[in-house]
Tab-separated table of C-alpha atoms in Angstrom:
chain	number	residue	atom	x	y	z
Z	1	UNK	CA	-4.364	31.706	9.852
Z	2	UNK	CA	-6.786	29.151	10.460
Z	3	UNK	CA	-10.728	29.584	11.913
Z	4	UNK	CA	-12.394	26.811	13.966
Z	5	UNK	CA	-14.279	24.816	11.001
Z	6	UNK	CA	-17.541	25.296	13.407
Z	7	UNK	CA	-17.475	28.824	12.982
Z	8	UNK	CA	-18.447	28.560	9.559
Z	9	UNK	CA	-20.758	25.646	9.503
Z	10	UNK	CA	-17.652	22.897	8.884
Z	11	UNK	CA	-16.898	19.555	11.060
Z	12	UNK	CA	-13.222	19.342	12.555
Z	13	UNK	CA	-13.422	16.073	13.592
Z	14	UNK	CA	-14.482	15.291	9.549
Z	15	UNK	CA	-11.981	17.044	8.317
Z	16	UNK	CA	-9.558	15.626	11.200
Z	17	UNK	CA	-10.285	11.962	9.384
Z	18	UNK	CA	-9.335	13.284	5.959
Z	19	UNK	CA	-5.275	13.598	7.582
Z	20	UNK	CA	-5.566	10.137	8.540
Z	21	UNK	CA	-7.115	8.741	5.576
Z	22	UNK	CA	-4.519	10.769	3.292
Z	23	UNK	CA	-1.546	9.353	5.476
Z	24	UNK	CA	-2.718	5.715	6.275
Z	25	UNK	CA	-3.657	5.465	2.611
Z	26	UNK	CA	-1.272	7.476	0.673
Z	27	UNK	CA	1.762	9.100	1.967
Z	28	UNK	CA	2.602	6.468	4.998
Z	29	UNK	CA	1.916	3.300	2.281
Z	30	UNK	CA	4.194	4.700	-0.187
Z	31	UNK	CA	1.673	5.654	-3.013
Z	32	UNK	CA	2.461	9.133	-2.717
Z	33	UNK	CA	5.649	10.977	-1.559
Z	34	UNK	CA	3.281	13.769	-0.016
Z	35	UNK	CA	0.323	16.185	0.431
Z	36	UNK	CA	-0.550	19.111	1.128
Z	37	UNK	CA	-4.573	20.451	1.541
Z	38	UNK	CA	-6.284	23.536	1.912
Z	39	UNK	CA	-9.922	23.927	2.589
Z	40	UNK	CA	-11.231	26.894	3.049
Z	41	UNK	CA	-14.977	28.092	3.364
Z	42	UNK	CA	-15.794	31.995	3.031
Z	43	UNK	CA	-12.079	33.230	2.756
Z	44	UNK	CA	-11.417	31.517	5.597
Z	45	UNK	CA	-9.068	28.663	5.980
Z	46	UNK	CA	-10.675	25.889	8.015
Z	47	UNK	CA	-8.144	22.819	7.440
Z	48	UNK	CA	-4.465	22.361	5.979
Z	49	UNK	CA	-2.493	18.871	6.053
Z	50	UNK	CA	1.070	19.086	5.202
Z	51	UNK	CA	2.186	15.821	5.144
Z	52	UNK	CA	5.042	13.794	3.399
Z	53	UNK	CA	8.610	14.546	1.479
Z	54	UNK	CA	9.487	17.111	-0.782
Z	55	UNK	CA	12.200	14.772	-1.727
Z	56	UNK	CA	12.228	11.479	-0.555
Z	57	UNK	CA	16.082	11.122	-1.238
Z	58	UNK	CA	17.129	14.217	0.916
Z	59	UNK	CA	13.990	13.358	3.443
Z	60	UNK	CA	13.763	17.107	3.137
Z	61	UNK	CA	10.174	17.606	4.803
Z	62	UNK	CA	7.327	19.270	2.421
Z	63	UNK	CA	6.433	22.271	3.876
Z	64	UNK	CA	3.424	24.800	3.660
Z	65	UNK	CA	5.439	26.849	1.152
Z	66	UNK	CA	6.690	23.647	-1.155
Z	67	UNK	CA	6.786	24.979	-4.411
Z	68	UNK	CA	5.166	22.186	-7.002
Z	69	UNK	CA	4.855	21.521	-10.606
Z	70	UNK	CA	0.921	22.188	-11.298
Z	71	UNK	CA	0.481	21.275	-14.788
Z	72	UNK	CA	-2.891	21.992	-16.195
Z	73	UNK	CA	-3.673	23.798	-12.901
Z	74	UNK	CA	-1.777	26.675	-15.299
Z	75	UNK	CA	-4.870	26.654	-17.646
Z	76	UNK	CA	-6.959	28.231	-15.742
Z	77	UNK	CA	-4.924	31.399	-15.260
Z	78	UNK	CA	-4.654	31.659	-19.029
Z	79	UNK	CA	-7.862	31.723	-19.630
Z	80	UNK	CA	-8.602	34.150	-17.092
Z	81	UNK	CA	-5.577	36.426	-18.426
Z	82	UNK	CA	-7.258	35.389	-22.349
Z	83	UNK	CA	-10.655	36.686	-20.695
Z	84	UNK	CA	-8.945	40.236	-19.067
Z	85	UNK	CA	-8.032	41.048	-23.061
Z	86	UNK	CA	-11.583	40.223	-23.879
Z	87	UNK	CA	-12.895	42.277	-21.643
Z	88	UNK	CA	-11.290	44.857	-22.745
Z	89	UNK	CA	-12.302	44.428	-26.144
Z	90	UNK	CA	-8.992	43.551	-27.833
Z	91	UNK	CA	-10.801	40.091	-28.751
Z	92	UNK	CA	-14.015	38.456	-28.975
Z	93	UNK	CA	-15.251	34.826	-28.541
Z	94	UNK	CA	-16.682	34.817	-31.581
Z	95	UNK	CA	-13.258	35.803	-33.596
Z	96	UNK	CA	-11.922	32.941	-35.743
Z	97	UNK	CA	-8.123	32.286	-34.536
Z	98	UNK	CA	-6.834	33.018	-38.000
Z	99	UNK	CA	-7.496	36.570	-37.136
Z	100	UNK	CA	-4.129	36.616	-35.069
Z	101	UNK	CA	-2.431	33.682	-36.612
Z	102	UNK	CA	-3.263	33.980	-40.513
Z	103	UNK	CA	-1.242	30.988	-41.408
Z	104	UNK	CA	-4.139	28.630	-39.907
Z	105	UNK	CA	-6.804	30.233	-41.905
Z	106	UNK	CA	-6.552	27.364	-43.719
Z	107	UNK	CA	-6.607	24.750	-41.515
Z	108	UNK	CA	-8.000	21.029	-42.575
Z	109	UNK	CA	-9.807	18.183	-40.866
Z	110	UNK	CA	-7.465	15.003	-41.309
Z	111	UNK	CA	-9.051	12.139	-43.522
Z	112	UNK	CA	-6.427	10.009	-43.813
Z	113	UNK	CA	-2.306	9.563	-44.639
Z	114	UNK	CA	0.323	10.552	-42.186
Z	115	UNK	CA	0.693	6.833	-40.866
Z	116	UNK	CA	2.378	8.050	-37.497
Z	117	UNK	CA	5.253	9.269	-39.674
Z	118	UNK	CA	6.213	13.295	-39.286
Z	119	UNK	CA	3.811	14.843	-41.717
Z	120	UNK	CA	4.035	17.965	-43.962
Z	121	UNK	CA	1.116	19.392	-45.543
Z	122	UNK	CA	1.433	17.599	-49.162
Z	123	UNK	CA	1.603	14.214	-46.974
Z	124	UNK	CA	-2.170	14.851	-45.444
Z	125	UNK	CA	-5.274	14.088	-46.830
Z	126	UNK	CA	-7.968	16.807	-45.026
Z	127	UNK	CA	-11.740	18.369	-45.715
Z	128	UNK	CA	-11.983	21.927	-44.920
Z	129	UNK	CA	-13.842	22.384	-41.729
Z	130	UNK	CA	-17.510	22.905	-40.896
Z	131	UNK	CA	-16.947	26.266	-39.384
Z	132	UNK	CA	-13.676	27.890	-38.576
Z	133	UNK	CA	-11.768	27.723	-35.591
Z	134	UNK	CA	-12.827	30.455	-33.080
Z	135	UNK	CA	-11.696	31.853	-29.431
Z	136	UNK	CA	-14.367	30.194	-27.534
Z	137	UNK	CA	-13.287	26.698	-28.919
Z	138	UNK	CA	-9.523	26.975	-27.412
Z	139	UNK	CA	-10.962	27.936	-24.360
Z	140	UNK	CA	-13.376	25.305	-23.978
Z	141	UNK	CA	-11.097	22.315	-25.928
Z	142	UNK	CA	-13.097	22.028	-28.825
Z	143	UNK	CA	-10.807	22.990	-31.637
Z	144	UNK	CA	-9.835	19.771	-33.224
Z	145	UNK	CA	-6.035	19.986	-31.804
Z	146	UNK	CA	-4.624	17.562	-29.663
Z	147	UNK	CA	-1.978	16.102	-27.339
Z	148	UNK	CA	0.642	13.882	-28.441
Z	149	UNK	CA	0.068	11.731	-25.188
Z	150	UNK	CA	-3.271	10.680	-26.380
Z	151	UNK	CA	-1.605	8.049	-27.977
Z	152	UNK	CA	-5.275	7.685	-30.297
Z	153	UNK	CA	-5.198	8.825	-33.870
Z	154	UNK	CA	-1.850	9.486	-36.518
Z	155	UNK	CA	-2.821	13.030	-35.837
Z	156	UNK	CA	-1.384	13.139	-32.230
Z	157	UNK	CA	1.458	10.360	-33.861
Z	158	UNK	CA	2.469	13.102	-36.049
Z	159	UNK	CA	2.385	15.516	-32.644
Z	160	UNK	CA	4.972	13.462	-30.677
Z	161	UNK	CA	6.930	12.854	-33.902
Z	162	UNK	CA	7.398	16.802	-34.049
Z	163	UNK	CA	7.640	17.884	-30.474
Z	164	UNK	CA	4.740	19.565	-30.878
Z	165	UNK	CA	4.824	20.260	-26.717
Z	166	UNK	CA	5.663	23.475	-25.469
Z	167	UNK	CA	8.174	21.812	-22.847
Z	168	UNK	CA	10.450	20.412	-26.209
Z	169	UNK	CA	10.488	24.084	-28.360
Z	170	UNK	CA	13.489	25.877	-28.247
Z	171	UNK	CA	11.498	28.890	-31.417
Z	172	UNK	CA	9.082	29.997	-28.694
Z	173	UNK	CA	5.605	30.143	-28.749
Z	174	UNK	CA	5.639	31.483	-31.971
Z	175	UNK	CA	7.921	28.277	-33.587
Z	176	UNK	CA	5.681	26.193	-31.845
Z	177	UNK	CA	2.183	28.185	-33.512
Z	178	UNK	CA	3.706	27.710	-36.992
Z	179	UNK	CA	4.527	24.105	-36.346
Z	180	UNK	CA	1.064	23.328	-35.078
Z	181	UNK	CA	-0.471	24.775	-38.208
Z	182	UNK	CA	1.221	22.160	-40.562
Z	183	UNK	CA	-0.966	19.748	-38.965
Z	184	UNK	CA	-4.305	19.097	-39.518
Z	185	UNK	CA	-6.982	19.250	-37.094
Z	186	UNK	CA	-8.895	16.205	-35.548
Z	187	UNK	CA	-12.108	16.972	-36.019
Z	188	UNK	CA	-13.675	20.097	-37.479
Z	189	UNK	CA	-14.206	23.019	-34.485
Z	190	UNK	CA	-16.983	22.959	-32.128
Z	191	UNK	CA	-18.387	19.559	-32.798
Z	192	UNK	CA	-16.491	17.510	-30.291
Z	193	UNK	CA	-14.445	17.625	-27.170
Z	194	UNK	CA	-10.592	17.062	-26.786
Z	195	UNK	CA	-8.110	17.950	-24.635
Z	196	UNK	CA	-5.205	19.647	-26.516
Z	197	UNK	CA	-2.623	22.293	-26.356
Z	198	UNK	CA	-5.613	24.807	-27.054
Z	199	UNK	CA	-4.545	26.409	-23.675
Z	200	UNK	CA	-0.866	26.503	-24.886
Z	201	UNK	CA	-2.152	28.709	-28.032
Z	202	UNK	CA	-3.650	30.797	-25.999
Z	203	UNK	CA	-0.881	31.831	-24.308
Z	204	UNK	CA	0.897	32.515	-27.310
Z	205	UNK	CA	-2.562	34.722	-28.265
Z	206	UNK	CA	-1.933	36.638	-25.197
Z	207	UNK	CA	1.270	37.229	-25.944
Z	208	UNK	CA	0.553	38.032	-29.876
Z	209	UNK	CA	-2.302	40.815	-28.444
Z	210	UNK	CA	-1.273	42.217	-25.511
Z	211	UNK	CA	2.511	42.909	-27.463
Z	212	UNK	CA	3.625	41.715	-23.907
Z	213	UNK	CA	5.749	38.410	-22.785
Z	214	UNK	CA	3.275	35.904	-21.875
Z	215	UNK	CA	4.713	35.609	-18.947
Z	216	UNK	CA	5.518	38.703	-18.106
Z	217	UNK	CA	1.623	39.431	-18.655
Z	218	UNK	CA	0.815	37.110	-15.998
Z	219	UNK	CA	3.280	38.341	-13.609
Z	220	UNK	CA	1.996	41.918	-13.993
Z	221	UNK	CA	-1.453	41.139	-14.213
Z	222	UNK	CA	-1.917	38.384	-11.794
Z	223	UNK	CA	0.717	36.909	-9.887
Z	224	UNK	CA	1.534	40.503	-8.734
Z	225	UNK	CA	-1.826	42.508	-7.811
Z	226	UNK	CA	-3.380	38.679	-6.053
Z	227	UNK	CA	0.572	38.533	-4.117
Z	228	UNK	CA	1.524	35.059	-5.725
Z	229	UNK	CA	4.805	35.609	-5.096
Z	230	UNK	CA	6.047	31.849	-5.702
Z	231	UNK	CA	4.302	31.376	-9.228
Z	232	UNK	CA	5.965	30.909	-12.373
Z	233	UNK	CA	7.201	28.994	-15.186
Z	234	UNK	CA	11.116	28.324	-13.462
Z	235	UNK	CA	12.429	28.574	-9.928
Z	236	UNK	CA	15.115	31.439	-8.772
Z	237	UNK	CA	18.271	30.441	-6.869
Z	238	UNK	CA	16.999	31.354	-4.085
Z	239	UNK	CA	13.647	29.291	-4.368
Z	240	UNK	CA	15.233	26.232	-5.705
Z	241	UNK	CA	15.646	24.708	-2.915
Z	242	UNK	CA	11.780	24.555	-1.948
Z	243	UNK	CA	10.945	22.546	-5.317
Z	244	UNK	CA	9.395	19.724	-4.466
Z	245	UNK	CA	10.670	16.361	-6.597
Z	246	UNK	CA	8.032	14.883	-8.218
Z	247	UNK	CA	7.998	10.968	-8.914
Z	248	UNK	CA	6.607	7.928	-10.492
Z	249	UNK	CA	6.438	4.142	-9.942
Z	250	UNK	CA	9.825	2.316	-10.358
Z	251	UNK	CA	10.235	-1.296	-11.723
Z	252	UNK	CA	9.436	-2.553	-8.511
Z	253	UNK	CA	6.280	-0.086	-7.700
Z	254	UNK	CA	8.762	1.937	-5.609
Z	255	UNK	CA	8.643	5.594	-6.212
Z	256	UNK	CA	11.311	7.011	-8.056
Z	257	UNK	CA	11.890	10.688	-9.156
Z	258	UNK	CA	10.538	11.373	-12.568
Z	259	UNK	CA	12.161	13.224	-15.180
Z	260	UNK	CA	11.216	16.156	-15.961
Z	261	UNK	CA	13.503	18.900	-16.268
Z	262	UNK	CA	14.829	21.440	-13.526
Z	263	UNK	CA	12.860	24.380	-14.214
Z	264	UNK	CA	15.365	26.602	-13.184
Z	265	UNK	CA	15.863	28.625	-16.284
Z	266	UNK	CA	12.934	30.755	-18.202
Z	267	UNK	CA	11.631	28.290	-20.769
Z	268	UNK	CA	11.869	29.401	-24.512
Z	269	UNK	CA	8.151	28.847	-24.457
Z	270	UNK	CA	6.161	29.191	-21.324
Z	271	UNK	CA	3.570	26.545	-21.390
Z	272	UNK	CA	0.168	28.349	-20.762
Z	273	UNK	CA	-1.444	24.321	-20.546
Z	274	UNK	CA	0.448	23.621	-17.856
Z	275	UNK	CA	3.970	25.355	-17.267
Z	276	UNK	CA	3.733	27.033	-14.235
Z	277	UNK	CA	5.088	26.152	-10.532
Z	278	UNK	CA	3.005	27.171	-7.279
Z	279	UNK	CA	2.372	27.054	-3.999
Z	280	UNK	CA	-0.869	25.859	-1.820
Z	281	UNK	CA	-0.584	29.874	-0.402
Z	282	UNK	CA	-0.716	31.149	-4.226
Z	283	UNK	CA	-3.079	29.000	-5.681
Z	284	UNK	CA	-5.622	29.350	-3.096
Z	285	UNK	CA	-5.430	33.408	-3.414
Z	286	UNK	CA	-6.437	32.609	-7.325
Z	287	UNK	CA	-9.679	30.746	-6.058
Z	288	UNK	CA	-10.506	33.247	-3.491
Z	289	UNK	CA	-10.161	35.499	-6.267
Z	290	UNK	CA	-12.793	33.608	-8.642
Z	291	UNK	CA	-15.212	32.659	-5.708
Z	292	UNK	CA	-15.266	36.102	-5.023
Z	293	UNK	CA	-16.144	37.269	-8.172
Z	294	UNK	CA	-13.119	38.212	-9.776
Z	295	UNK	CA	-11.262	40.446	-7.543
Z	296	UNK	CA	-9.401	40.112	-3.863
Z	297	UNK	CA	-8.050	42.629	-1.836
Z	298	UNK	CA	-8.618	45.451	-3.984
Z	299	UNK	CA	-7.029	43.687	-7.397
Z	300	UNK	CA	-9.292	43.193	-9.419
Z	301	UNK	CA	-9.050	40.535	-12.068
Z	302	UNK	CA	-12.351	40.433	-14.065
Z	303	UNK	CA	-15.734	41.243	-13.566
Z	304	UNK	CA	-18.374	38.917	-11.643
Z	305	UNK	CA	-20.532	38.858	-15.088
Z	306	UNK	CA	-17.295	37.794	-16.936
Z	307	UNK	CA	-16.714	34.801	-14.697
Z	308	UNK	CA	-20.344	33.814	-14.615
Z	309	UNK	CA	-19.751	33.130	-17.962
Z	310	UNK	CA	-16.695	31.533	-17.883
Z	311	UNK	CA	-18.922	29.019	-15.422
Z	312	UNK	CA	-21.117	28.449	-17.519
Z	313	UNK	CA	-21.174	25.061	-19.544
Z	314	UNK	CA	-20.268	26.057	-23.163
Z	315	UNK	CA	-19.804	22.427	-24.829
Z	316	UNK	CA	-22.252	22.316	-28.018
Z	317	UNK	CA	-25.643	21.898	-27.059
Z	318	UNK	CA	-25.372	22.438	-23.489
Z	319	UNK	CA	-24.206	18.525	-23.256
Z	320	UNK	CA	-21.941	16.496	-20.808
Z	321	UNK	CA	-18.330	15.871	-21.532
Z	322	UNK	CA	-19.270	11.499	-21.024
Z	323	UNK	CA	-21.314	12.763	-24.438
Z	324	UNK	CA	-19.116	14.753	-26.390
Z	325	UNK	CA	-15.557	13.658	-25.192
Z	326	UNK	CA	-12.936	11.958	-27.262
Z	327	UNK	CA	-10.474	11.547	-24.647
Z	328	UNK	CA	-11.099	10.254	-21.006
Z	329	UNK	CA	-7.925	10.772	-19.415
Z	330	UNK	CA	-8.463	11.189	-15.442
Z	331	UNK	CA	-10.036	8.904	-13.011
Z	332	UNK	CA	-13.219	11.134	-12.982
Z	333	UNK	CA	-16.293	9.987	-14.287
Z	334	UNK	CA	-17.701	12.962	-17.333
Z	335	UNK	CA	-21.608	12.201	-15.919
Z	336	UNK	CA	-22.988	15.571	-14.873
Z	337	UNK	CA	-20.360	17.382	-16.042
Z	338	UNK	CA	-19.796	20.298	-18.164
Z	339	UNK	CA	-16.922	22.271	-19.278
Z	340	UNK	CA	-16.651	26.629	-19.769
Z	341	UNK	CA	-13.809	28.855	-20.205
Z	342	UNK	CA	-11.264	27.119	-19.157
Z	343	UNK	CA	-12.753	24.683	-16.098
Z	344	UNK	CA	-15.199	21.765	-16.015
Z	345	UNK	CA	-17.867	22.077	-14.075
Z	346	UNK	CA	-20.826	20.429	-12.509
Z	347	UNK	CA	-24.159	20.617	-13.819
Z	348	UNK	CA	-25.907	17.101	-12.369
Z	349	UNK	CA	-24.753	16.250	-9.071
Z	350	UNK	CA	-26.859	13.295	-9.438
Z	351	UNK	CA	-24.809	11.996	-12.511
Z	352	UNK	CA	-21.496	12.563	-11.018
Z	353	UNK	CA	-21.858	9.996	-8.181
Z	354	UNK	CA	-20.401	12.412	-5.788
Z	355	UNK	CA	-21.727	14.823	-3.675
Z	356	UNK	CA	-21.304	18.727	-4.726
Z	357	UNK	CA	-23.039	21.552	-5.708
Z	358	UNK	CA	-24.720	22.350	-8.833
Z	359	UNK	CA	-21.785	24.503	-10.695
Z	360	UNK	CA	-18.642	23.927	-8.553
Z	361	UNK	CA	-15.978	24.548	-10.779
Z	362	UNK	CA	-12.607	22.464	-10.806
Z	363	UNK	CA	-9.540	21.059	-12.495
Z	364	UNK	CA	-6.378	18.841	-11.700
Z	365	UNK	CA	-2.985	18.848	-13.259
Z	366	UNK	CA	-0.585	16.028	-14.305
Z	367	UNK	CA	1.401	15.398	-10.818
Z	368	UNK	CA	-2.579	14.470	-9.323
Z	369	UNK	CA	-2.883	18.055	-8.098
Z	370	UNK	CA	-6.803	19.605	-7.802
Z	371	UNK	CA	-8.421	22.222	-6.495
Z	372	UNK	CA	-12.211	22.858	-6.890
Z	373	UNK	CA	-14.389	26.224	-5.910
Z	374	UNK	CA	-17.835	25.630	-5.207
Z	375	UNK	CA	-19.959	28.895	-5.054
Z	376	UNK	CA	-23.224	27.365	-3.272
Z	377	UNK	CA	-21.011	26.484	-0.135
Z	378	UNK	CA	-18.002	29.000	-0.676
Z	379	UNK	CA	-15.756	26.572	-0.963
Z	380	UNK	CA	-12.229	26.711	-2.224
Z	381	UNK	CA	-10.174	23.610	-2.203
Z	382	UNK	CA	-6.286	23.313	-3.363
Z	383	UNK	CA	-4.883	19.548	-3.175
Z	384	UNK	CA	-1.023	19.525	-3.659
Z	385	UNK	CA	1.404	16.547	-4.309
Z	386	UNK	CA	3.530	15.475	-7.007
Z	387	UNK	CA	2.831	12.531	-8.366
Z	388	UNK	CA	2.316	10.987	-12.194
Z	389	UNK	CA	0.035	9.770	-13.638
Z	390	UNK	CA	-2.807	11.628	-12.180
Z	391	UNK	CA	-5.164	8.573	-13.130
Z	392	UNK	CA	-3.219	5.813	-10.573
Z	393	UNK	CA	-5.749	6.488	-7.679
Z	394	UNK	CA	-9.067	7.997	-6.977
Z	395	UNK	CA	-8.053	10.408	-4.704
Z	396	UNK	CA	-9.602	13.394	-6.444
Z	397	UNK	CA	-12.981	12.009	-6.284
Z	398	UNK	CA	-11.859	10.473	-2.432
Z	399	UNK	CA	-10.811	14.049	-1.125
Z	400	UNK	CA	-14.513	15.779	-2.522
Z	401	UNK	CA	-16.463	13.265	-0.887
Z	402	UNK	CA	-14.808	13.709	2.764
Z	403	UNK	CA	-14.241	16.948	2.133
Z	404	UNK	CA	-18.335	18.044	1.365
Z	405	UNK	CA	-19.357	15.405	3.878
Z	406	UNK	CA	-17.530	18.029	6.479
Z	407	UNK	CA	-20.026	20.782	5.850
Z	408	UNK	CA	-22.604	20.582	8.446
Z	409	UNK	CA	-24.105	23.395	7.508
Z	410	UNK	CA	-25.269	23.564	4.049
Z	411	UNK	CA	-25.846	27.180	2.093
Z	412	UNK	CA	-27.369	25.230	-0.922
């Protein structure tokens, strides 16, 4: 149920030209096979676009209840269901990781060997680390692991060479723990910035301390009590059929379906970096639920001081991510911007080049899906399509420019 966006201080004819910009430049051209927006300002839902294919070989329509891949969009819910056992004292920032999986106590920083080849300990040459890997640095991405896409260092060589991605395991979270801990870290904890299957070892963590399925944990303490009742790591028979195909560019820049799996089964280890499926409707109900503090409609999540914290910027020293980054893998500049429990956010909107608010909090997934929540204007975005790589086009950055210059009535 939408509200006229001039109720609460919004433009409609500035948010009308974001459907025409997202068509004429995106979905009509070709570039993308759809999208699907949701903007709304204090709970209430001020603009949606729905436009494009869910499958451009069917020319099955996308529809407001689409169900997409959101890749790293999943992180965020794992580290608010990481945060729920924190809160209740099960775990502390501040523990080193070993404390749950003792077979990394050991961990090393790689110096050299490996050459790309799959390693085993005795084929490594490390350094212990500075300090030892702790809680606070999987959350934030600044435990030395990796991604084998980074395609950088014989570290993440040795990560593709093992199918050390949650999406290739057939052991579970726990097979894919114990293979991660034969290799050695990038760089020792806390000193740096990369982003890594930290969020996938969380999952496993909430899993290992709960002594609940990680994704049963989510379903029963946050898909259920927010009503997401289209989110999770496979599709049901009778959902199937509202999975969106996602796609990439062909030989001949045509898009053609990417492949990726059906997600139709329960994986053999839910990816808590970026498993899950969605809708626009379910996503957006886990925003409300973080601009508003940490509870909606009576559930109750986390506390308001717990996600301040989570907002705040945690990378060492209180620096931006253009400073401390190893990996620049999205078309957003890292000027102005910090990164906390399990989000970036903005600390300069000077630096970023685009206008915002002064700790709006945000991140995208794979397919080029975003949302952003921005608690100066209360603000929750959710940007939907399904298309790889996220870094093609701009239209992150595009979509928070229109989108801000639509408030006409500023709360900052």
């Amino acid at each position: 149920m939408s509200v006229k966006p001039e109720s609460v201080g919004m433009c409609s004819q500035r948010l009308a030209r974001i459907d025409r910009f997202l068509n004429e430049r995106y979905v009509a051209s070709g570039r993308l096979p759809n999208a699907l927006l949701q903007v709304a300002r204090g709970g209430q839902r001020v603009h949606q676009t729905v436009l494009g294919k869910a499958s451009l070989e069917s020319g099955a329509p996308l529809a407001e209840d689409s169900i997409v891949r959101i890749y790293s969009m999943t992180k965020p819910i794992t580290s608010v269901a990481f945060m729920m056992l924190v809160e209740e004292g099960r775990v502390a920032l501040e523990d080193p990781v070993h404390r749950f999986i003792p077979s990394w106590r050991n961990l090393g920083v790689y110096v050299g060997g490996g050459g790309g080849l799959p390693g085993t300990p005795p084929g490594w040459l490390t350094r212990p680390t500075d300090a030892p890997m702790r809680m606070i640095d999987l959350l934030r991405h600044t435990s030395g692991l990796t991604y084998g896409f980074q395609n950088r260092t014989n570290v993440d060589a040795a990560y593709r060479a093992q199918k050390l991605d949650t999406f290739a395991r057939t052991d579970g979270l726990q097979g894919f723990v114990e293979a991660l801990g034969q290799v050695p870290l990038e760089f020792s904890p806390g000193t740096a910035w990369n982003y890594s299957v930290s969020t996938d070892v969380l999952g496993y963590l909430v899993e290992a301390i709960s002594g609940q399925p990680f994704a049963e944990f989510l379903q029963q303490r946050i898909f259920a009590p927010l009503g997401m009742r289209d989110t999770a790591f496979f599709v049901d028979a009778d959902k199937a059929a509202r999975l969106a195909q996602c796609y990439v560019l062909g030989p001949d820049a045509k898009l053609v379906p990417a492949q990726l799996g059906q997600f139709r089964e329960p994986p053999s280890a839910p990816s808590g970096g970026g498993g899950l499926l969605s809708t626009a409707h379910d996503y957006m109900r886990f925003c409300e639920c973080l601009r508003r503090g940490g509870a909606l409609d009576g559930a109750r999540l986390l506390g308001p001081k717990t996600l301040a914290l989570m907002r705040a910027n945690h990378l060492p020293g209180g620096r931006d991510l253009a400073d401390v980054s190893l990996s620049m893998f999205t078309e957003a500049t890292y000027r102005g911007v910090g990164f906390g429990l399990g989000f970036a956010m903005t600390t300069d909107v000077a630096k970023t080049q685009v206008a915002g608010s002064v700790g709006e909090y945000w991140w995208g997934g794979a397919a080029s899906t975003a949302f952003w929540i921005d608690p100066v204007e209360d603000l929750c975005v959710v940007f939907l399509t399904q298309f790889m790589p996220s870094t093609l086009y701009p239209i992150r950055r595009e979509l928070r420019t229109m989108i801000n210059a639509a408030v006409i009535d500023s709360r900052a």
